[in-house]
Short mmCIF file of C-alpha atoms and ligand atoms in Angstrom, two decimals:
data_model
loop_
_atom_site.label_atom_id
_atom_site.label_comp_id
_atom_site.label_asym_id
_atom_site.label_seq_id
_atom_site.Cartn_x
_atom_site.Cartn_y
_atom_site.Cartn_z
CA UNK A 1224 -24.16 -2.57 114.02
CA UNK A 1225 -25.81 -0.14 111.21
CA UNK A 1226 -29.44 1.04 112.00
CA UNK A 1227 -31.48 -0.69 110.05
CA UNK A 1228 -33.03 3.04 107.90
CA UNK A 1229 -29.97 4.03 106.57
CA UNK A 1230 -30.35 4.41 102.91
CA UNK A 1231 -27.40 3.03 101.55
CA UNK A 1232 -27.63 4.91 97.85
CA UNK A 1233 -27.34 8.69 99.43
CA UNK A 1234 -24.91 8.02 102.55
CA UNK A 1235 -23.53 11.72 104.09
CA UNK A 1236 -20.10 10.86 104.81
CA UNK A 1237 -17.71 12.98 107.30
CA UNK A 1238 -13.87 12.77 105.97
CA UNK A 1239 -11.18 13.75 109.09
CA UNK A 1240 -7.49 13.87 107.58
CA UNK A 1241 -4.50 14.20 110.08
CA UNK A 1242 -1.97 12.75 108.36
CA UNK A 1243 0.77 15.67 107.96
CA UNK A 1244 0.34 19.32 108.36
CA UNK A 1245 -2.73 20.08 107.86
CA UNK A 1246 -5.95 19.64 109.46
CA UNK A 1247 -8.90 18.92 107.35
CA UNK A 1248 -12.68 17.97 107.12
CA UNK A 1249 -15.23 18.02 104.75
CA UNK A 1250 -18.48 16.19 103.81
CA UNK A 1251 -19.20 14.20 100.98
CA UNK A 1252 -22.55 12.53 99.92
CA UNK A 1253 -22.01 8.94 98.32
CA UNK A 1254 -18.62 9.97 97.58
CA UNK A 1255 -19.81 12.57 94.26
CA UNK A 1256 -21.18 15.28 95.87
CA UNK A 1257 -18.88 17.66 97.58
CA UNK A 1258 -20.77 19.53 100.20
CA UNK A 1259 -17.80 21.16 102.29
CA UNK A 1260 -14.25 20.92 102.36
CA UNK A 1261 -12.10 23.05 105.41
CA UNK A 1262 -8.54 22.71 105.44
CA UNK A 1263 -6.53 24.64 108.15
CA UNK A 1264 -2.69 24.51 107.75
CA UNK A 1265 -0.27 24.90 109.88
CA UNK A 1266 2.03 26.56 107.72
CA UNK A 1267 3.00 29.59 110.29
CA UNK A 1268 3.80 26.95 112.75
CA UNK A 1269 6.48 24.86 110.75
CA UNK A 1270 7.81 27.45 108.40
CA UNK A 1271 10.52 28.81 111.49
CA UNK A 1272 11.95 25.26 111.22
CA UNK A 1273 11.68 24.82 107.22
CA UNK A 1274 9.96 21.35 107.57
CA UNK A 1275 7.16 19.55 109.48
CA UNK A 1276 8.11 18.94 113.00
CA UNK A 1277 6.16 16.24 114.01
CA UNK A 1278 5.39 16.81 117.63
CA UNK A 1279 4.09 20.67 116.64
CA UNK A 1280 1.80 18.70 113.99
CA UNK A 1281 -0.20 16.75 116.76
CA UNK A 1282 -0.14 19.35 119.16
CA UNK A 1283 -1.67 21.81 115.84
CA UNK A 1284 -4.16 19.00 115.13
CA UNK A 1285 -5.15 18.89 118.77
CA UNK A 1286 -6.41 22.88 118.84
CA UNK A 1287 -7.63 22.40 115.28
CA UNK A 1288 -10.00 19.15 114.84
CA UNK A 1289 -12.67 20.24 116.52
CA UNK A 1290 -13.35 24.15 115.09
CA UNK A 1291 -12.32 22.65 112.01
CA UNK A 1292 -15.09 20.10 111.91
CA UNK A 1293 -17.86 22.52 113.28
CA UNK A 1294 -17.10 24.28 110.32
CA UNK A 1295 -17.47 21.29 107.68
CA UNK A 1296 -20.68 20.97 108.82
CA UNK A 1297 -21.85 24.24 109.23
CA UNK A 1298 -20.87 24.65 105.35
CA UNK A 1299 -22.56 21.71 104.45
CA UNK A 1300 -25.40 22.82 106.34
CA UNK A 1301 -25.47 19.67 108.09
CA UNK A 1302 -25.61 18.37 111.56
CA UNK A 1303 -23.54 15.29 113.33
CA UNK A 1304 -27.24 13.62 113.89
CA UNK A 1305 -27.47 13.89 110.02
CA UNK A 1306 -24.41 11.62 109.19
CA UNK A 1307 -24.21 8.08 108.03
CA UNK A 1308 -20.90 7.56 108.94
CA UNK A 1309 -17.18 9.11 110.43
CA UNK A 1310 -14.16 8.52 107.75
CA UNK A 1311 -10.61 9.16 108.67
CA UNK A 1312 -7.02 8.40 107.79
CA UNK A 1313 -5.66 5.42 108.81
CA UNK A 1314 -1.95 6.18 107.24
CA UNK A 1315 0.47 6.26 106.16
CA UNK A 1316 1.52 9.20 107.91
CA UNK A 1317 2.95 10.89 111.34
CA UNK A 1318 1.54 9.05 113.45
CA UNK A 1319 1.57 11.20 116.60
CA UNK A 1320 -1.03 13.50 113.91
CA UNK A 1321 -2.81 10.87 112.50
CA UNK A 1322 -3.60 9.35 116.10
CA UNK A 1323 -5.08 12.59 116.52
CA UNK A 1324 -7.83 12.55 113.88
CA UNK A 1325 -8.05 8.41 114.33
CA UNK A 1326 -9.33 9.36 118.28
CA UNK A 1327 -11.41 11.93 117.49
CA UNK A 1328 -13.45 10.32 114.32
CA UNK A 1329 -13.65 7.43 117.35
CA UNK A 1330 -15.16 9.41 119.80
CA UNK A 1331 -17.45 10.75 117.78
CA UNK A 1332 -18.64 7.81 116.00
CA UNK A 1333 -18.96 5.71 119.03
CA UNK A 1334 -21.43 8.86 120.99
CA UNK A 1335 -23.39 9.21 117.75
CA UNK A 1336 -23.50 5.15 116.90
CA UNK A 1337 -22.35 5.94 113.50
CA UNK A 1338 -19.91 3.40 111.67
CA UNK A 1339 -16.28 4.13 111.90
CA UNK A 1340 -14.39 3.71 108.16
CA UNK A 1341 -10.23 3.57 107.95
CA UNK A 1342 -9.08 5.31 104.82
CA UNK A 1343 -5.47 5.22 103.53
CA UNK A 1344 -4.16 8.55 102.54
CA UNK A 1345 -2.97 7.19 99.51
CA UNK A 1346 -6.43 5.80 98.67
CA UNK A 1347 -7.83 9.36 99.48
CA UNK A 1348 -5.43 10.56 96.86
CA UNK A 1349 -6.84 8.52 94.37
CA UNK A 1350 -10.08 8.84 95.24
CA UNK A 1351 -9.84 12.85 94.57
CA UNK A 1352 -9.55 12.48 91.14
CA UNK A 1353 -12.53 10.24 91.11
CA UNK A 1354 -14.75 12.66 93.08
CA UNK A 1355 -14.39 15.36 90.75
CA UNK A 1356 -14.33 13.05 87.50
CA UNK A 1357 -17.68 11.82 89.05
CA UNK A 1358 -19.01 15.47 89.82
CA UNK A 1359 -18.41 16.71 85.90
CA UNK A 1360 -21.30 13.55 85.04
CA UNK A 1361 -18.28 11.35 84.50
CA UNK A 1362 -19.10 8.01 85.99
CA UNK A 1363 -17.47 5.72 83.10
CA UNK A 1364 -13.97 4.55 83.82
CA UNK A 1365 -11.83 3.03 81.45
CA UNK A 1366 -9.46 0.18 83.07
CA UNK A 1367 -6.80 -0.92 83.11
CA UNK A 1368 -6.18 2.10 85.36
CA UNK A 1369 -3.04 3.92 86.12
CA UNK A 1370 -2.38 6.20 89.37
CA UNK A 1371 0.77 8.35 89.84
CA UNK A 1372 0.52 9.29 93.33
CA UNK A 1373 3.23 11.75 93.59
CA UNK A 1374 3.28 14.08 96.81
CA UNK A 1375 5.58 14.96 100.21
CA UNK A 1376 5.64 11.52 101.21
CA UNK A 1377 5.34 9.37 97.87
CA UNK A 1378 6.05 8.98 94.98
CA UNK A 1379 3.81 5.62 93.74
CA UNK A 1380 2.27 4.05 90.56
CA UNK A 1381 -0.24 1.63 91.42
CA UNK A 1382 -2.63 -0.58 88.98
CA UNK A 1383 -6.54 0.28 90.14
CA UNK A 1384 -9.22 -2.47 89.56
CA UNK A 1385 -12.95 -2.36 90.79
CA UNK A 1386 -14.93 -5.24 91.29
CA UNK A 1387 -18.53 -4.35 92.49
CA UNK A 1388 -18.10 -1.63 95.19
CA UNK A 1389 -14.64 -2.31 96.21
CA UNK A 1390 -11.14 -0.99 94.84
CA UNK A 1391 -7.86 -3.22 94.92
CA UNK A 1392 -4.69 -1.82 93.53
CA UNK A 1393 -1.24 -3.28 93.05
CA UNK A 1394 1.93 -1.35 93.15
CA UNK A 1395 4.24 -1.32 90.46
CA UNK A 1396 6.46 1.11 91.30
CA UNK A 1397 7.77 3.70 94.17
CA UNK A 1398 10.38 5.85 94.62
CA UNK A 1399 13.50 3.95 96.24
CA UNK A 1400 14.30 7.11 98.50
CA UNK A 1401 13.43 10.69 98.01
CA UNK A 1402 9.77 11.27 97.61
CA UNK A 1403 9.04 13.93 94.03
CA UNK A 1404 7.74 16.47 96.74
CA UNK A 1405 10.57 15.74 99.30
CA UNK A 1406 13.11 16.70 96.20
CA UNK A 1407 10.73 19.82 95.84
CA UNK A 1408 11.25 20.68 99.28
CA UNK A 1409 14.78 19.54 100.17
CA UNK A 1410 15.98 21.96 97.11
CA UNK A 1411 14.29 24.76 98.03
CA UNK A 1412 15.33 24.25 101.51
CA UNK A 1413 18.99 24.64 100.39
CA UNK A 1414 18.68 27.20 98.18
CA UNK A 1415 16.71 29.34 101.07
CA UNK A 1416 13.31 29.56 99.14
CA UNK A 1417 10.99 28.33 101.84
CA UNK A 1418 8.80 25.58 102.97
CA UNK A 1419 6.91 24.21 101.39
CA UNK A 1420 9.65 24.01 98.09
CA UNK A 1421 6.81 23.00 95.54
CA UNK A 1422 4.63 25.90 95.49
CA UNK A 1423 7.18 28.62 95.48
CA UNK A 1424 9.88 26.34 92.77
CA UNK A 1425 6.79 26.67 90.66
CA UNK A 1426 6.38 30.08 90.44
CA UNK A 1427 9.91 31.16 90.25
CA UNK A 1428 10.47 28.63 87.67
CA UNK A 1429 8.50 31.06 85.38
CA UNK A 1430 11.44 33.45 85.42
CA UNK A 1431 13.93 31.17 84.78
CA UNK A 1432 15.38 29.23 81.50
CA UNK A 1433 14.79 25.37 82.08
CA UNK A 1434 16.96 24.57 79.23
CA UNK A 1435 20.29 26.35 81.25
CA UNK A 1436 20.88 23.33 83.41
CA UNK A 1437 21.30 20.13 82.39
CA UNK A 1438 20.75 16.94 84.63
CA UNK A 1439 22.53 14.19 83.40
CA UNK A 1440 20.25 11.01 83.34
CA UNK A 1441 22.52 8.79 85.53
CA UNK A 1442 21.20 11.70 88.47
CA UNK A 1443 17.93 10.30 88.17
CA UNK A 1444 18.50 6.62 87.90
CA UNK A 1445 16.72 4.79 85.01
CA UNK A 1446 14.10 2.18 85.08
CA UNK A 1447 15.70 -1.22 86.32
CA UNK A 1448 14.79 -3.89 83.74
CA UNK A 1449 16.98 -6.07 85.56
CA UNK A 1450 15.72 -6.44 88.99
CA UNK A 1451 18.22 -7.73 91.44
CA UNK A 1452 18.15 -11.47 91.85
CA UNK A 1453 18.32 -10.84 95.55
CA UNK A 1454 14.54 -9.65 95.33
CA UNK A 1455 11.99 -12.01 96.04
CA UNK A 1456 10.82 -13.19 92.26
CA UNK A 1457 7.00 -11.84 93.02
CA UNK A 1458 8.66 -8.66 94.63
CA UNK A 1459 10.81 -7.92 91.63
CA UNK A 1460 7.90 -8.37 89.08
CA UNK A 1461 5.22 -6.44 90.76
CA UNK A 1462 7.82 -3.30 91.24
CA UNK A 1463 9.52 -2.79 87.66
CA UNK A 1464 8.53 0.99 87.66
CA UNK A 1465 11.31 2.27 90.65
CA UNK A 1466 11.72 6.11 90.96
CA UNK A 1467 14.67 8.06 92.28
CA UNK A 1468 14.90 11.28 93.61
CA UNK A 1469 17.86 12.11 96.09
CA UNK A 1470 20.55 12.24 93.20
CA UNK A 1471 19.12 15.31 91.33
CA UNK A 1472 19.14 16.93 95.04
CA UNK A 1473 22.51 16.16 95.37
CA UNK A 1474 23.25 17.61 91.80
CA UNK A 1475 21.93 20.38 92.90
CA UNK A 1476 23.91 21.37 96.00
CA UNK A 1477 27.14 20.09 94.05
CA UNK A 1478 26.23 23.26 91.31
CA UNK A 1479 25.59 25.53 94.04
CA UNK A 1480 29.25 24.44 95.22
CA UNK A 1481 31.24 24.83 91.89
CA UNK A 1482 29.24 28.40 90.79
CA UNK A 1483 29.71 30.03 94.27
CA UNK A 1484 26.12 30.49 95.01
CA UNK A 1485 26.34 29.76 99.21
CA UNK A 1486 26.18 33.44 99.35
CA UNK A 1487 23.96 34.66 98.01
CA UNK A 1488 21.94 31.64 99.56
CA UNK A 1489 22.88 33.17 102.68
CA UNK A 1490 21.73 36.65 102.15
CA UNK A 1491 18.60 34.97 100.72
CA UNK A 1492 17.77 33.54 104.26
CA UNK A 1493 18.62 36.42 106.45
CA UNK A 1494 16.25 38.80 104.12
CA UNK A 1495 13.52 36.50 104.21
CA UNK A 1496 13.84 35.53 107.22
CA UNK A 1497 12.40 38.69 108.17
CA UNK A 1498 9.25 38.55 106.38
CA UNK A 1499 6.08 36.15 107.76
CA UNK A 1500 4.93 35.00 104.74
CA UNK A 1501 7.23 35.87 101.81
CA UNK A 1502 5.02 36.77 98.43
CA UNK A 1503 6.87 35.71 94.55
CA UNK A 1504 7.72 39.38 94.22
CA UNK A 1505 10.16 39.13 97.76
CA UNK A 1506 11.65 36.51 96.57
CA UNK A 1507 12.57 37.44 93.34
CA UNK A 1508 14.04 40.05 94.65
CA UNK A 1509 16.77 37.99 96.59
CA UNK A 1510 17.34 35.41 93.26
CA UNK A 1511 19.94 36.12 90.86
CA UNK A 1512 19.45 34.75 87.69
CA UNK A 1513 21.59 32.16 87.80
CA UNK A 1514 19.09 30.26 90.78
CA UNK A 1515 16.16 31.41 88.56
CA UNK A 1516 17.49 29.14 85.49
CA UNK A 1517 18.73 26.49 88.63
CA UNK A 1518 15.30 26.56 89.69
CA UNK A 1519 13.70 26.13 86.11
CA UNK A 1520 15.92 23.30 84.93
CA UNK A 1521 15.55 21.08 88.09
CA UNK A 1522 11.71 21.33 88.01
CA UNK A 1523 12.11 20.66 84.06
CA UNK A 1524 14.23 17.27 85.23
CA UNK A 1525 11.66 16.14 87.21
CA UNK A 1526 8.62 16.43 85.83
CA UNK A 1527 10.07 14.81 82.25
CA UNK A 1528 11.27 12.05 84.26
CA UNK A 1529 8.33 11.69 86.34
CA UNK A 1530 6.28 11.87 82.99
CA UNK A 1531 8.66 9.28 81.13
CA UNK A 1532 8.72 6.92 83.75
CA UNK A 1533 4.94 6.74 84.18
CA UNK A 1534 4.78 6.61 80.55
CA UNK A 1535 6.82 3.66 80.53
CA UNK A 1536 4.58 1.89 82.93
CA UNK A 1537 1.44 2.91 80.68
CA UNK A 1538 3.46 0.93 77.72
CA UNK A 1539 3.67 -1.72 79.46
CA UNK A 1540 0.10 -2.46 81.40
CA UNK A 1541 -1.49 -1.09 78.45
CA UNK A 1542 -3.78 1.28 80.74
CA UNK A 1543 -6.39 3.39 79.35
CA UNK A 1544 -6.85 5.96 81.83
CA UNK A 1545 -4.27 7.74 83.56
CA UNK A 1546 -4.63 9.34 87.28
CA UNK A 1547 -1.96 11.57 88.69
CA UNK A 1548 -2.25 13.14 92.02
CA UNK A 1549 -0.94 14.46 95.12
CA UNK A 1550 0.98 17.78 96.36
CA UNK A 1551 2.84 17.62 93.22
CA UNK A 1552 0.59 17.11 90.60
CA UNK A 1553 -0.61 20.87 91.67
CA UNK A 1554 2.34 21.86 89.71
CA UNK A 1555 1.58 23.40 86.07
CA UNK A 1556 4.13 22.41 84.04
CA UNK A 1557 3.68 18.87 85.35
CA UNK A 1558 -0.29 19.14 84.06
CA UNK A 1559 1.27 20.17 81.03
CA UNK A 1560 4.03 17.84 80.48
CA UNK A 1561 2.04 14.86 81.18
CA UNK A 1562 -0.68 15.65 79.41
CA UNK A 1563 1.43 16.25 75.93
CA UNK A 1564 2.69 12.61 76.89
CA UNK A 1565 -0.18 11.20 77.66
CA UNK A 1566 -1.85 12.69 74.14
CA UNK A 1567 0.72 11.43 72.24
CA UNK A 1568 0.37 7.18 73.88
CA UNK A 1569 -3.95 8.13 73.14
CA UNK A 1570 -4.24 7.75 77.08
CA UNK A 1571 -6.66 10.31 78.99
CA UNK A 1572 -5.42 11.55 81.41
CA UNK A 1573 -7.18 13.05 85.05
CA UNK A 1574 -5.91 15.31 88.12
CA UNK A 1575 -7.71 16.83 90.34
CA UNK A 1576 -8.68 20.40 91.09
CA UNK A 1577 -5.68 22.08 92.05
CA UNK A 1578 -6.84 22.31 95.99
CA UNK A 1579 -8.07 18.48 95.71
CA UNK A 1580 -4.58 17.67 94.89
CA UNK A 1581 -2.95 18.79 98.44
CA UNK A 1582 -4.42 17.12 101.34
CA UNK A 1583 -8.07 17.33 102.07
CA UNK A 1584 -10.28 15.33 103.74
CA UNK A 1585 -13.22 15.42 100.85
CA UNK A 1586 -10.85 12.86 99.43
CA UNK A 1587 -10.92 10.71 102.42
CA UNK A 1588 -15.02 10.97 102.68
CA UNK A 1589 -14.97 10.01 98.88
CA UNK A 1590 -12.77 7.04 99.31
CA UNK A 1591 -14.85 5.64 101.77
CA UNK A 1592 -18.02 5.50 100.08
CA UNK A 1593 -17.20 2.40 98.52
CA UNK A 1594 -16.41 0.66 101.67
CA UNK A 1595 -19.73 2.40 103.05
CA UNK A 1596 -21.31 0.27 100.69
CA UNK A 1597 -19.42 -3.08 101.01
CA UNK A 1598 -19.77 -2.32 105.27
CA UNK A 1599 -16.15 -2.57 105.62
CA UNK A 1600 -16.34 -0.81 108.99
CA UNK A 1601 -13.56 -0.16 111.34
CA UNK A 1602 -13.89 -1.23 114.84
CA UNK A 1603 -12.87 0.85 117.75
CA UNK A 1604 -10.06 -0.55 118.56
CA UNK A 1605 -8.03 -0.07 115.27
CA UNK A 1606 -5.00 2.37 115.35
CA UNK A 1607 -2.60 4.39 113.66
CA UNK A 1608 -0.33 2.93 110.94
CA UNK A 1609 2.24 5.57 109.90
CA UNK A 1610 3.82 3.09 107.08
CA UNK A 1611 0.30 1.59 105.94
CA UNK A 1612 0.63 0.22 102.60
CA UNK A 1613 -2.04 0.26 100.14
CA UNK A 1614 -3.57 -3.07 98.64
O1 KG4 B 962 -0.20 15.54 99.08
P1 KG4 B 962 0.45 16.58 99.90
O2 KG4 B 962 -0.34 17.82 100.23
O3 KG4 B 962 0.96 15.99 101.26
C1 KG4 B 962 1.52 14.71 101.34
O4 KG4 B 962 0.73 13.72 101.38
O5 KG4 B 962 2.77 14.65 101.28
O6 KG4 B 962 1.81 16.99 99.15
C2 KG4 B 962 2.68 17.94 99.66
C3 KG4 B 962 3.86 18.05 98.72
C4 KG4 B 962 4.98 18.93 99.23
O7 KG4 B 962 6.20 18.27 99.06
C5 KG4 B 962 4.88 20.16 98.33
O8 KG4 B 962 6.12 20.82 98.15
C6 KG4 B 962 4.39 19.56 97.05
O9 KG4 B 962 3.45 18.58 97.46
N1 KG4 B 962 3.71 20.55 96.19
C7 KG4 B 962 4.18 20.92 94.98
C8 KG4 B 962 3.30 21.93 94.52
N2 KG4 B 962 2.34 22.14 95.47
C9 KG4 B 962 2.61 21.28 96.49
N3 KG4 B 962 5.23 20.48 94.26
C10 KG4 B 962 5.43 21.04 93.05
N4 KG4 B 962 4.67 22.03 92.55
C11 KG4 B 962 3.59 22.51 93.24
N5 KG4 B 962 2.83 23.48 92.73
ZN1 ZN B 963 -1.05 13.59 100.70
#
């Protein structure tokens, strides 16, 4: 039950995120003000196996949470006694990590008899964008309102309303296989350029010629107009905006095939796999030209797809405002890309701060402040849900 003196207009909200790699807190009052944001990764543990192993996740979590939280506060200059309530995410996710957070945000909410709040990941996404929108003075929002959540794990375009305090959305499209940052990091995993791909396809990109490779369309299968008549009718209609991502990965390894390039992919991974944390400048070194212009023209492919797609879906809902967030939407010539397209349909479009588009748990402290207001409270017994949709 909430004490009766908590003043619902200025709530101090503590965000836990689990989800994935990296362990994060930060605190948020009444889901505008950012007052500390820690993010530990665990980066040096993963990057041996070129991926997330999810066991070393929840064991990383486990030594992290709790420093990692100290320090939130300390930042904020804020104590646990000063808090109006715990937030953490709920999923979707690993759920050996996100069990971590979820027990921890428990614990502590139940010894300090503060209200628990479950916050989707995806929702935390979203929510970035609005955070940062509201801390520039920007508290108008034009609807209908479109969000590209495009990261590791999704790729999603969902319809936002608001009525009152709370936030429904609807989801009109998704990818059907290959997350946008799972292509990222699937091709730079087979072209030996590290984990995560995103970050380090980016900058390498910037030597290359995106126009040298061409993906043919068909490798990044078009919109289906004509849903199956399998699907459920309401099914078919609500998803019209379907992504696809594992064909231009495929494309890729079959042009490393036909132009010979497995060894110099080779000698690419034995040099670097001597270095802890390779910099741009050592792995330039190890690219030939010919995987600098590979590099360029796949990232080319799919942001312009991403961007047409969406763009498609703005046609069609007739949104005003345009959101796009996640991992991905840390990438530059994405920013760029969509916001020539966006220009051109008169649609405004929003990201967030490039550190507010990775995962961060000021996003999940902001995304519960509406359900802070509307008491949608968790109770202690509510779990993990590592597929947790978002409604
Ligand atoms: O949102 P996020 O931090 O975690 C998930 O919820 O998945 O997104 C991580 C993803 C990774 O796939 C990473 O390669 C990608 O975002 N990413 C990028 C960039 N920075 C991160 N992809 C393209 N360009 C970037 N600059
Ligand atoms: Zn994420």
């Amino acid at each position: 039950m909430l004490p009766y003196y908590i003043d619902m207009s200025s709530a101090l909200i503590l965000g836990i995120e689990t989800s994935c790699d990296e362990t994060a807190a930060a605190v948020v009052r009444s889901g505008e003000e950012l007052l500390s944001s820690v993010v530990a990764s665990q980066f040096t543990a993963h990057q041996p196996y070129g991926g997330v192993v999810p066991e070393l996740a929840a064991r990383e979590h486990l030594r992290a949470i709790a420093p990692v939280v100290r320090k939130a506060l300390a930042d904020a200059f804020s104590d646990f006694k000063s808090l109006d309530a715990i937030a953490v995410t709920q999923g979707p996710g690993l759920a050996g990590a996100l069990l971590v957070g979820i027990s921890y945000a428990k614990a502590l909410a139940f010894a300090l008899d503060k209200p628990l709040i479950a916050v989707n990941h995806l929702e935390g996404h979203i929510h970035a964008v609005l955070l940062e929108e509201r801390q520039r003075g920007n508290h108008e929002l034009r609807f209908p309102l479109l969000a590209l959540v495009v990261s590791g794990g999704h790729t999603h375009l969902y319809l936002a309303s608001q009525r009152e305090t709370s936030w429904t959305y609807e989801n009109i499209g998704r990818t059907r296989d290959d997350a946008a940052g799972e292509a990222f990091d699937k091709v730079a995993k087979l072209l030996a350029l590290g984990y995560p791909g995103g970050p380090m396809i980016e900058k390498l990109a910037g030597h290359g010629d995106a126009s040298a490779v061409k993906f043919a369309g068909v490798q990044l299968k078009g919109t289906p107009r004509n849903v199956s008549k399998k699907q459920p009718a309401r099914e078919a209609d609500a998803r019209t905006f379907d992504f696809s991502y594992s064909g231009i990965k495929t494309a890729v390894l079959r042009y490393v095939e036909i132009h010979g390039m497995q060894e110099e992919i080779q000698r690419r991974k034995e040099a670097l796999a001597m270095i802890a944390k390779p910099s741009l400048e050592d792995v330039l070194k190890v690219c030939s030209e010919a995987t600098l212009d590979l590099v360029a023209s796949f990232q080319k492919a799919m942001v312009e797809d991403l961007a047409s797609k969406t763009m498609d879906a703005i046609r069609e809902t007739n949104a005003s405002t345009l959101f796009v967030t996640g991992g991905v939407a840390a990438n530059s010539e994405l920013r760029r890309e969509f916001e020539e397209v966006a220009g051109m349909e008169g649609v405004a479009v929003s990201f967030p701060s490039r550190r507010m588009s990775t995962d961060n748990a000021a996003m999940i402290a902001a995304a519960a402040y509406p359900k802070f207001l509307s008491r949608d409270f968790a109770s202690q017994e509510f779990s993990a849900e590592a597929s947790l949709q978002l409604r």
